[in-house]
Each structure stands twice: as C-alpha cells, then as structure tokens.
Short mmCIF file of C-alpha atoms and ligand atoms in Angstrom, two decimals:
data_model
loop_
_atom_site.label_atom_id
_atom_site.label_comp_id
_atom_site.label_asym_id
_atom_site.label_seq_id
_atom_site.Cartn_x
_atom_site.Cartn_y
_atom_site.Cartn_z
CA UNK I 164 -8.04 -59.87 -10.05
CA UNK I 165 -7.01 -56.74 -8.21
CA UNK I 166 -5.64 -53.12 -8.61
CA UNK I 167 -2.07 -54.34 -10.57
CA UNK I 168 -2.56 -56.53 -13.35
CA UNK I 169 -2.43 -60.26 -12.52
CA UNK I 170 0.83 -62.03 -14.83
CA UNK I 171 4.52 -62.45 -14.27
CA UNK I 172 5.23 -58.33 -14.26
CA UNK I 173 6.55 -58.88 -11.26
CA UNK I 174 8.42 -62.14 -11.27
CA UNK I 175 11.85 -62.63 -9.89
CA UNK I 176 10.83 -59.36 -7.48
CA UNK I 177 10.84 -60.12 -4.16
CA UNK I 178 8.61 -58.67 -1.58
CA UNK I 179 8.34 -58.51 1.86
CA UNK I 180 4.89 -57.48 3.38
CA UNK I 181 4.63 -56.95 7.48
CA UNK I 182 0.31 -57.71 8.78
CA UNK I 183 -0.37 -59.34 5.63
CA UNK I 184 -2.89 -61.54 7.93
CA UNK I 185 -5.57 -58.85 7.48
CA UNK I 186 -6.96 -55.37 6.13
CA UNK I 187 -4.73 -53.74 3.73
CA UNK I 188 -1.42 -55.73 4.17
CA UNK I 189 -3.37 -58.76 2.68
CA UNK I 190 -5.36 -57.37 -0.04
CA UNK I 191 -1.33 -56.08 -0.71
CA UNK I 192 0.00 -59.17 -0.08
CA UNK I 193 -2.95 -60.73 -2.36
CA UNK I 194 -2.13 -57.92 -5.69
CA UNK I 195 1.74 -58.41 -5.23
CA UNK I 196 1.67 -62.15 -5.71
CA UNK I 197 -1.24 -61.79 -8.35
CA UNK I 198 1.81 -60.14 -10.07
CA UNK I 199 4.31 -62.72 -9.60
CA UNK I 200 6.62 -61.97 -6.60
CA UNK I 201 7.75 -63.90 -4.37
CA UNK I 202 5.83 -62.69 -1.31
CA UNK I 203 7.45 -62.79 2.07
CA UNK I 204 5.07 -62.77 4.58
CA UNK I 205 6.73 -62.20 8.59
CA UNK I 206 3.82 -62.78 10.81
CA UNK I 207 2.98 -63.10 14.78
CA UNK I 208 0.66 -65.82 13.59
CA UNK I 209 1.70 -69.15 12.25
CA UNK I 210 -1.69 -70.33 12.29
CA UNK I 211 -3.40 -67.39 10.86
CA UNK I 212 -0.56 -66.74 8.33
CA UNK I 213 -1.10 -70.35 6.96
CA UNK I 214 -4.69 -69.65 6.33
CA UNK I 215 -3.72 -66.24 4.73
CA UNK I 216 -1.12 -68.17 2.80
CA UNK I 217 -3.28 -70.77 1.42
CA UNK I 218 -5.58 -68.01 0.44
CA UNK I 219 -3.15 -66.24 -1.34
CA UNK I 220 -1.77 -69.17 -2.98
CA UNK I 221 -5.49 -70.48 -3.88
CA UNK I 222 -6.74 -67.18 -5.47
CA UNK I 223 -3.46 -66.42 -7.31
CA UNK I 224 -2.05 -69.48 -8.39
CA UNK I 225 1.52 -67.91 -6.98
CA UNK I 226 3.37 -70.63 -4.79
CA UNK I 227 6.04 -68.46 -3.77
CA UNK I 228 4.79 -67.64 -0.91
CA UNK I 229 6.99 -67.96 2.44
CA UNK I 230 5.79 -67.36 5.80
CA UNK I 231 8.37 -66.53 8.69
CA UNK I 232 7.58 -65.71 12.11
CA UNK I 233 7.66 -62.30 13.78
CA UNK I 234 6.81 -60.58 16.51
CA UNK I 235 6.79 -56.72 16.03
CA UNK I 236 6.19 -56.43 19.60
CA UNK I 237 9.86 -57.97 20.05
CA UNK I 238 13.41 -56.77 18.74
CA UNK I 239 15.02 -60.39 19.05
CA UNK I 240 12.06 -61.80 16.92
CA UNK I 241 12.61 -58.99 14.59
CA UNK I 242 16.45 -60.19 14.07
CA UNK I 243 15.26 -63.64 14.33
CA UNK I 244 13.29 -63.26 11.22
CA UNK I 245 15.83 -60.89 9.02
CA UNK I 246 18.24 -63.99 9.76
CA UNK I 247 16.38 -65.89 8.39
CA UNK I 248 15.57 -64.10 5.33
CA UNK I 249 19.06 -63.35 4.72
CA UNK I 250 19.83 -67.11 4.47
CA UNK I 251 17.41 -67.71 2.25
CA UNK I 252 17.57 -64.71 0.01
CA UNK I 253 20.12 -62.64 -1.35
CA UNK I 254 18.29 -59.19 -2.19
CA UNK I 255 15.25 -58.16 -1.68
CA UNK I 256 13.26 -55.44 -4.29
CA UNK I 257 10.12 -54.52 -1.93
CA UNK I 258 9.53 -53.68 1.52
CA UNK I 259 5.81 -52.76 3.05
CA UNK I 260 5.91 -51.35 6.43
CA UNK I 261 2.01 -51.89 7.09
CA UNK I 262 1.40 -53.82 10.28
CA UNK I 263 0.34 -51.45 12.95
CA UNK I 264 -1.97 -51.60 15.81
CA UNK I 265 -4.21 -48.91 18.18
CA UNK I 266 -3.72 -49.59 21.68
CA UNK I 267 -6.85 -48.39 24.05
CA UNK I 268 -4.60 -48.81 27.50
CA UNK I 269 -0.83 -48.01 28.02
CA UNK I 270 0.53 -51.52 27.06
CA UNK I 271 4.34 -52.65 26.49
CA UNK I 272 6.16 -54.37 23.93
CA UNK I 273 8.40 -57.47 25.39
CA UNK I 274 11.00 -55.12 25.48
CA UNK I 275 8.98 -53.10 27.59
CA UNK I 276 8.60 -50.41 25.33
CA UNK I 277 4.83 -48.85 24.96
CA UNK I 278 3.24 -50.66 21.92
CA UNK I 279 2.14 -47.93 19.51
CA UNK I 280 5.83 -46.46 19.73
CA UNK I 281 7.28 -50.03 19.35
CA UNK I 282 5.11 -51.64 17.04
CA UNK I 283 4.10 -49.28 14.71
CA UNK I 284 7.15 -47.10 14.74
CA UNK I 285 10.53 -48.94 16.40
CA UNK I 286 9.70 -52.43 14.74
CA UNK I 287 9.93 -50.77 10.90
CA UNK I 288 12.71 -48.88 11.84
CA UNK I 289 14.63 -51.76 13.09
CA UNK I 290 13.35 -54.40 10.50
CA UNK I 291 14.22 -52.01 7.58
CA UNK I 292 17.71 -51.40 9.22
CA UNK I 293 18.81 -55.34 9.16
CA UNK I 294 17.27 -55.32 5.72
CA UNK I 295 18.89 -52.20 4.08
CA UNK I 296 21.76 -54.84 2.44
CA UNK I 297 19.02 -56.57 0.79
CA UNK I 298 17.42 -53.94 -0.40
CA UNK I 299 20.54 -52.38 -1.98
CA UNK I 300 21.43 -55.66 -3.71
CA UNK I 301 18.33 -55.58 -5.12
CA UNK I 302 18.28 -51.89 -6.35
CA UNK I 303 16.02 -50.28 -7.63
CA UNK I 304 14.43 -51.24 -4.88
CA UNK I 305 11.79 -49.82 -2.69
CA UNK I 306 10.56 -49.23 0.79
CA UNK I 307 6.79 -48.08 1.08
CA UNK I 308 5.97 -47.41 5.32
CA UNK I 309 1.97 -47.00 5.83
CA UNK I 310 1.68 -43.62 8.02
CA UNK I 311 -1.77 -42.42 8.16
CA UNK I 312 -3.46 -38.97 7.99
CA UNK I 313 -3.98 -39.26 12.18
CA UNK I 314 -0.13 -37.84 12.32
CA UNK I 315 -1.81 -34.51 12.21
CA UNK I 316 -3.41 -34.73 15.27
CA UNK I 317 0.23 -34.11 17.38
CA UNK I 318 3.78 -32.79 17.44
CA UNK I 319 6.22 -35.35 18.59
CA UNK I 320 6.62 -35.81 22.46
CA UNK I 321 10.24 -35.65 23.05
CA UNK I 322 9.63 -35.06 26.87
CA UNK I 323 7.93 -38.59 27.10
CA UNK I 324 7.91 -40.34 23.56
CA UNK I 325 6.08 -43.07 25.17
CA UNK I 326 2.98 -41.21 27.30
CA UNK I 327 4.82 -42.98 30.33
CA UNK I 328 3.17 -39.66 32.53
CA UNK I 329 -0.19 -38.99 30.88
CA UNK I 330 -1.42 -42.01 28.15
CA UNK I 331 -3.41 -40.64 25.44
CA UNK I 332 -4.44 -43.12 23.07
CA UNK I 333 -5.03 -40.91 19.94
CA UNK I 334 -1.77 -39.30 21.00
CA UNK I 335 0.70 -42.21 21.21
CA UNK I 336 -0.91 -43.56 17.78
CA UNK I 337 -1.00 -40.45 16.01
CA UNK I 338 2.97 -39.77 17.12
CA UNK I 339 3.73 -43.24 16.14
CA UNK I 340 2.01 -42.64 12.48
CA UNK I 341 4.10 -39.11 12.43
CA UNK I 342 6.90 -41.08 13.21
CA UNK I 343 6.42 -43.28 10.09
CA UNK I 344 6.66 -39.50 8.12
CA UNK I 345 9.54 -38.15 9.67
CA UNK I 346 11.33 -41.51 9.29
CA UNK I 347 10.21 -41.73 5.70
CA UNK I 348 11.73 -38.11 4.99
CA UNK I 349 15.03 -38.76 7.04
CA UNK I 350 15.86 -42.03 5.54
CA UNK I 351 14.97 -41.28 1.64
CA UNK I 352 18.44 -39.11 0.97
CA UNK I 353 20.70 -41.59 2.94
CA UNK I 354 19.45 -44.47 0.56
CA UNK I 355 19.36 -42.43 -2.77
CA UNK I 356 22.87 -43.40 -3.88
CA UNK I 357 22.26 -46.79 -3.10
CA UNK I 358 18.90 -46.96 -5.88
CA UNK I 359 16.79 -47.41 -2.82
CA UNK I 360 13.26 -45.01 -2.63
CA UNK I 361 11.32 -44.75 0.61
CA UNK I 362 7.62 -43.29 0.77
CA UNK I 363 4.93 -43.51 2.97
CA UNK I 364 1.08 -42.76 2.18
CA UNK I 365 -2.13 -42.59 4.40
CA UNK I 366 -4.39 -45.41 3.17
CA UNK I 367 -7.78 -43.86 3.51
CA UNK I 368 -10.24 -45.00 6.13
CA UNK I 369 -10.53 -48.55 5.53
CA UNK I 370 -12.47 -50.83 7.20
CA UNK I 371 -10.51 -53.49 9.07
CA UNK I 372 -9.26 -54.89 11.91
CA UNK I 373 -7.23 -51.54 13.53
CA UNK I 374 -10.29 -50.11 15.27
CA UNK I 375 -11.40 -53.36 17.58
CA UNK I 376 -9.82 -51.84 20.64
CA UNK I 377 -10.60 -48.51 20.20
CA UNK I 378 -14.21 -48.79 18.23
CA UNK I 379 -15.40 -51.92 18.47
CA UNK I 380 -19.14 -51.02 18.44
CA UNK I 381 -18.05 -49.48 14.41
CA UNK I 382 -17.41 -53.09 13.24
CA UNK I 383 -21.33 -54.00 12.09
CA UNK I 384 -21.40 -50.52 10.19
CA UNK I 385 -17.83 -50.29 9.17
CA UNK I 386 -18.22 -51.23 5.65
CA UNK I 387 -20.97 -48.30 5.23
CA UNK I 388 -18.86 -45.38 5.56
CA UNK I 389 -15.31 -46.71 5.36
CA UNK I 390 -13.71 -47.69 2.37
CA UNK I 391 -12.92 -52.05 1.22
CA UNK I 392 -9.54 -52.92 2.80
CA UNK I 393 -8.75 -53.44 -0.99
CA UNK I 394 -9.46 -49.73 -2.21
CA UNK I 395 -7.56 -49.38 1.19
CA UNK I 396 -4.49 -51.05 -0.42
CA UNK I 397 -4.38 -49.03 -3.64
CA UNK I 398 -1.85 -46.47 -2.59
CA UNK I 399 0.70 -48.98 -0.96
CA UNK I 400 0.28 -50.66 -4.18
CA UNK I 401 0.81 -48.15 -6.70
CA UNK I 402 4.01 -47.13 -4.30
CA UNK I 403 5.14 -50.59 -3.87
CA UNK I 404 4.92 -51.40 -7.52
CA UNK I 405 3.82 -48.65 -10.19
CA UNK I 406 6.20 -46.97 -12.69
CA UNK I 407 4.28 -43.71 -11.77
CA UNK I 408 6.13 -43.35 -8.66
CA UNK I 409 9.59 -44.33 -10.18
CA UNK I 410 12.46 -42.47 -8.62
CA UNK I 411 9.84 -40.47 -6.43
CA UNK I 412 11.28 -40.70 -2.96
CA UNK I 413 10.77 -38.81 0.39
CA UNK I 414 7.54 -38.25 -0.27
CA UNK I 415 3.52 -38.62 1.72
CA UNK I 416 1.22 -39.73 -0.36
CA UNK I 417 -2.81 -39.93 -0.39
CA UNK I 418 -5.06 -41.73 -3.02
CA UNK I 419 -1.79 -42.01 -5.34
CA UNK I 420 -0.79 -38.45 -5.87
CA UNK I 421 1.88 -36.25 -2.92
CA UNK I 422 0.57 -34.57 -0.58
CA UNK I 423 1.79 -32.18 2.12
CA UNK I 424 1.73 -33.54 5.46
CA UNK I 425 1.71 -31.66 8.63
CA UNK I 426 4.35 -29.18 9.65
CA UNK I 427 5.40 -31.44 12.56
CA UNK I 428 5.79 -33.57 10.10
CA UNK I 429 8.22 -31.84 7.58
CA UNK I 430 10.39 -30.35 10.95
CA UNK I 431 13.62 -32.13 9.62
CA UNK I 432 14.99 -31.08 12.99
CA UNK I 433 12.58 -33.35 14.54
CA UNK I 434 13.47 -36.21 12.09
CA UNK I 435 16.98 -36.31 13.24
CA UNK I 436 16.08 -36.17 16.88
CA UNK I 437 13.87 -39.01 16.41
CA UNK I 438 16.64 -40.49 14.19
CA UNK I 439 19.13 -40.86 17.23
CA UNK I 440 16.29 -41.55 19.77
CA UNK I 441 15.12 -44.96 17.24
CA UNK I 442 18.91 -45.84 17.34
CA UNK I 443 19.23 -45.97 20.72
CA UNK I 444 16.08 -47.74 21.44
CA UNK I 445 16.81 -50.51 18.82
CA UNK I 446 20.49 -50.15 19.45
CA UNK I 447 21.21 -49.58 15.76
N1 LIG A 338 -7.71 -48.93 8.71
C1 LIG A 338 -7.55 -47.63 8.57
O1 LIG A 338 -8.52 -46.84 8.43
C2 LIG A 338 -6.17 -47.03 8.56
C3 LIG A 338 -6.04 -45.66 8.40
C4 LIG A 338 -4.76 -45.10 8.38
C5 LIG A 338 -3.67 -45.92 8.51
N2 LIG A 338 -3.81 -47.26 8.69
C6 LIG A 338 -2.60 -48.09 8.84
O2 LIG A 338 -2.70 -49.21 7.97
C7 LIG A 338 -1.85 -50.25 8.46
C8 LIG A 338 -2.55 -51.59 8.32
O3 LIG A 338 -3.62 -51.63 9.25
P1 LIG A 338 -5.05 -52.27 8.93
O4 LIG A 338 -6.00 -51.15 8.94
O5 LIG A 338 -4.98 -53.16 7.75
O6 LIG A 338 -5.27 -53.09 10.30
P2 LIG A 338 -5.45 -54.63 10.65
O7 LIG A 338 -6.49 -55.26 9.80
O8 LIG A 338 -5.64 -54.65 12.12
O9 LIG A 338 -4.05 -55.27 10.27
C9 LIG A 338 -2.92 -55.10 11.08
C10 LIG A 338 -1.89 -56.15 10.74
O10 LIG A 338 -0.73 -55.89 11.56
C11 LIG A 338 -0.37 -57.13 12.18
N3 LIG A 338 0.31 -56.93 13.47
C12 LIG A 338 -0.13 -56.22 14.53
N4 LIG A 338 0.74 -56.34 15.56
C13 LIG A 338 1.75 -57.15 15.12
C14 LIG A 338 2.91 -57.66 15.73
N5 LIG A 338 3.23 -57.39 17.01
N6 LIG A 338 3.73 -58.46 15.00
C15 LIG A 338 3.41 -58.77 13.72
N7 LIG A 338 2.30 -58.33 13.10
C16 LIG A 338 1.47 -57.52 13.80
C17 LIG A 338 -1.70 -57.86 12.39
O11 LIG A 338 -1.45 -59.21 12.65
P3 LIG A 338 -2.54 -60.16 13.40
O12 LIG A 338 -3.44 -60.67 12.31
O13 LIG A 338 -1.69 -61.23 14.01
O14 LIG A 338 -3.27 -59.31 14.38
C18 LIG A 338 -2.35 -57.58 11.04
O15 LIG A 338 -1.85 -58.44 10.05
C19 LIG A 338 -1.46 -49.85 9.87
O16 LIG A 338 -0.13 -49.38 9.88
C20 LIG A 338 -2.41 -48.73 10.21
O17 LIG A 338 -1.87 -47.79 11.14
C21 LIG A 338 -5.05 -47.84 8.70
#
C-alpha cells in the first residue's frame, strides 16, 4: 500500500512518530504500521489523533497503534508524554522528529519561548533527550529529524535566537530547520557507541498543512506544483526504515541519497554553541 512493503518486516519495532495528524508524519505514520510496528503516535490532538488512528488502523489492519498526548509547544507536556511511554515500553527502535509549524507573527510557546525555535527545534531536542534510554535499549535504533532545504536561507542568530528585536518569519523558520541540521550532526557521534544513528533529510515541497499561515491563498493549487504528502514521506521513510541507510549517521539527506547542506550548517562550532544554548533552554 505505500513506499515500504506492507507485512510484518517491521514487527516487534517500535516507532514513535511526532504530527502524524497530517502531511508527511501521517503518510509515515500510515507506511510504518503498514509494516508492522507498533506506532506511537504523541499528538496535541486527542480528537484529531483518534480519527488519524482509526485511519491508520482501518487501512492497515495494524492495531498497535497508541496515541498519547503532547504538546510541542510545552516542555512539561513533553515529559508528561516520555513518562508515559517509558511505563509502557521498555525500548524504543524509531524516532521521527517531523511535527513542525511556520509561524506568520512572533508567537510563544507556553513556556514563553517563540514557537518556530520551540516547536520545531527545542521540543525534538528535549523529547529525544528523555528518550535516548529507549532508544539505546533498543539498538540499532534510529532517530530521523525532518529539517528542510529553507535552512539555507540563514546563519544562526546567536545575538537573538528567537527574533525577540526584529521577527522575520522566513528567518526564525529557516534557523529553526538549520537547527534540526546542526543538531543532527552534533548528536550522531555522541550516540554511535550506543548503536543509535541520527539523520535528518529535507522532504521536498509537499503539499500540506505547513503553509496555512504563511500561504494560505496556495492551498486550491497546492497539489499542482507541490509534490503528494506521500512522495513527501519517502525520504523519512527510507531513513526511518531502509537497510540502504544502515549505519549511515550524521548525515542531510534529499530524495534518499546525502547531500551537502549549507555551510552554516556544517559550522560544528555553531553546533556546540547551539548544543549548550538547547540545554539551557530545556534544562537538560
Ligand atoms: N511541506 C513542505 O513542503 C515541507 C518542506 C520542508 C520541510 N517540511 C517539514 O516537514 C515536517 C512536517 O510538516 P508537514 O509539511 O507535514 O506539515 P503539516 O501537515 O502542517 O503537519 C504538521 C504536524 O505537526 C503537528 N504539530 C504542530 N505543532 C504541534 C505541537 N505544538 N504539538 C504537537 N504536534 C504539533 C501538527 O499537528 P496538528 O494536526 O494538531 O496541527 C501536524 O500533525 C515539518 O517539520 C516541516 O518543517 C515540510
């Protein structure tokens, strides 16, 4: 039914997949559990993840299929949920960093932090933290973050990480998708010994729900000249779950192969700033 073969080749894998409720986290969501996993779904949602759930659960035939609330836009709803998933399970094999949103205005996270920073950059840093114990008893295990090719459009703002002076839209979501990169490239050697493998990739330009703030008037044409959130999902997949990638690690990837990302992007000085600046936000 989708871009993985459908079966068991992925039974007794777990999976945990953030904005699974729409675009290319649930065409992800959908392949993975096509696949067998067990499909972890955190979502802001209830309501909208049930739907998504019973969806999943009606076109797949998987059951395993748990729903958990989480806010991204909140760092005590992002313990709330690892809590929980650490009583329930004892490793986990895959992680997909893929919710994200565009903010239009300077907006705040209930921590008061602005939202493209927080929920598209602080949130996965945090959530993969609490989960890294999972993820090592359930080496190999892997950790795919969905960056996107807009990192290119900025340096990182150390001055004023979050455009607190001067908000720039593009800016703040371009640093926050360069910030998925340079987290992605500090984090893959620190997790090598434990048989854990972190990548990100830049989906394509996918028709979905991301642009409704920024370009709503796009939505009627979308599907003419941007790709099917399902082609959207092929490189999270193939990084999530293909024995291509095995062992790869570190790396930016677009339409399945590596590919060099920005230079702001490869400044491993500017990985380890943003390192210590994520810790002390999320108090890691
Ligand atoms: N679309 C593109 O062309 C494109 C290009 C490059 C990169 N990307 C990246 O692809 C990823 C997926 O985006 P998409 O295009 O599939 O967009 P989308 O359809 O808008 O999906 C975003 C998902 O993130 C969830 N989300 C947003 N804020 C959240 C929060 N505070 N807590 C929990 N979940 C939250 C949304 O949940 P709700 O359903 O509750 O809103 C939704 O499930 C993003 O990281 C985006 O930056 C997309």
């Amino acid at each position: 039914m989708h871009n993985i073969e459908p079966g068991n080749r992925l039974a007794n894998k777990i999976a945990v997949i953030t904005g699974a409720t729409s675009g290319i986290g649930k065409e992800t969501a959908l392949a993975l559990a096509a696949a067998g996993a067990t499909v972890v779904l955190p979502v802001r949602n209830l309501k909208k993840g049930e739907d998504v759930k019973k969806e999943i659960s009606g076109r797949t035939g998987n059951t395993e299929i748990v729903l958990m609330e989480c806010d991204l836009a909140s760092f005590d709803s992002i313990r709330n949920f690892t809590d929980e998933f650490k009583q329930r399970f004892d490793c986990l094999h895959i992680l997909v960093n893929n919710a994200g949103i565009w903010e239009k205005r300077f907006n705040t996270t209930k921590d008061g932090i602005e939202m493209n920073f927080g929920v598209n950059h602080l949130a996965p840093f945090l959530l993969t933290h609490l989960l890294l114990g999972r993820l090592k008893a359930g080496a190999p295990s892997r950790i795919v973050n969905v960056a996107s090719e807009a990192h290119r459009y900025t340096g990182f703002n150390f001055d004023d990480p979050e455009f607190r002076n001067s908000y720039s839209s593009l800016r703040s979501y371009s640093q926050s998708k360069l910030a998925n990169i340079l987290f992605t490239r500090h984090l893959a050697p620190l997790v090598e010994k434990d048989g854990i493998t972190v990548n990100c990739l830049h989906p394509g330009v996918v028709a979905t729900n991301l642009f409704d703030k920024i370009i709503p008037f796009i939505r009627p044409v979308a599907g003419i000249f941007m790709a099917s959130p399902r082609k959207g999902a092929e490189t999270t997949i193939f990084l999530a779950t293909g024995t291509e990638p095995d062992g790869e690690t570190g790396g930016y990837w677009v339409k399945k192969k590596r590919k060099k990302p920005s230079r702001a992007a490869l400044d491993d000085d500017a990985a380890r700033r943003l390192w210590d600046l994520s810790r002390e936000y999320t108090g890691i």
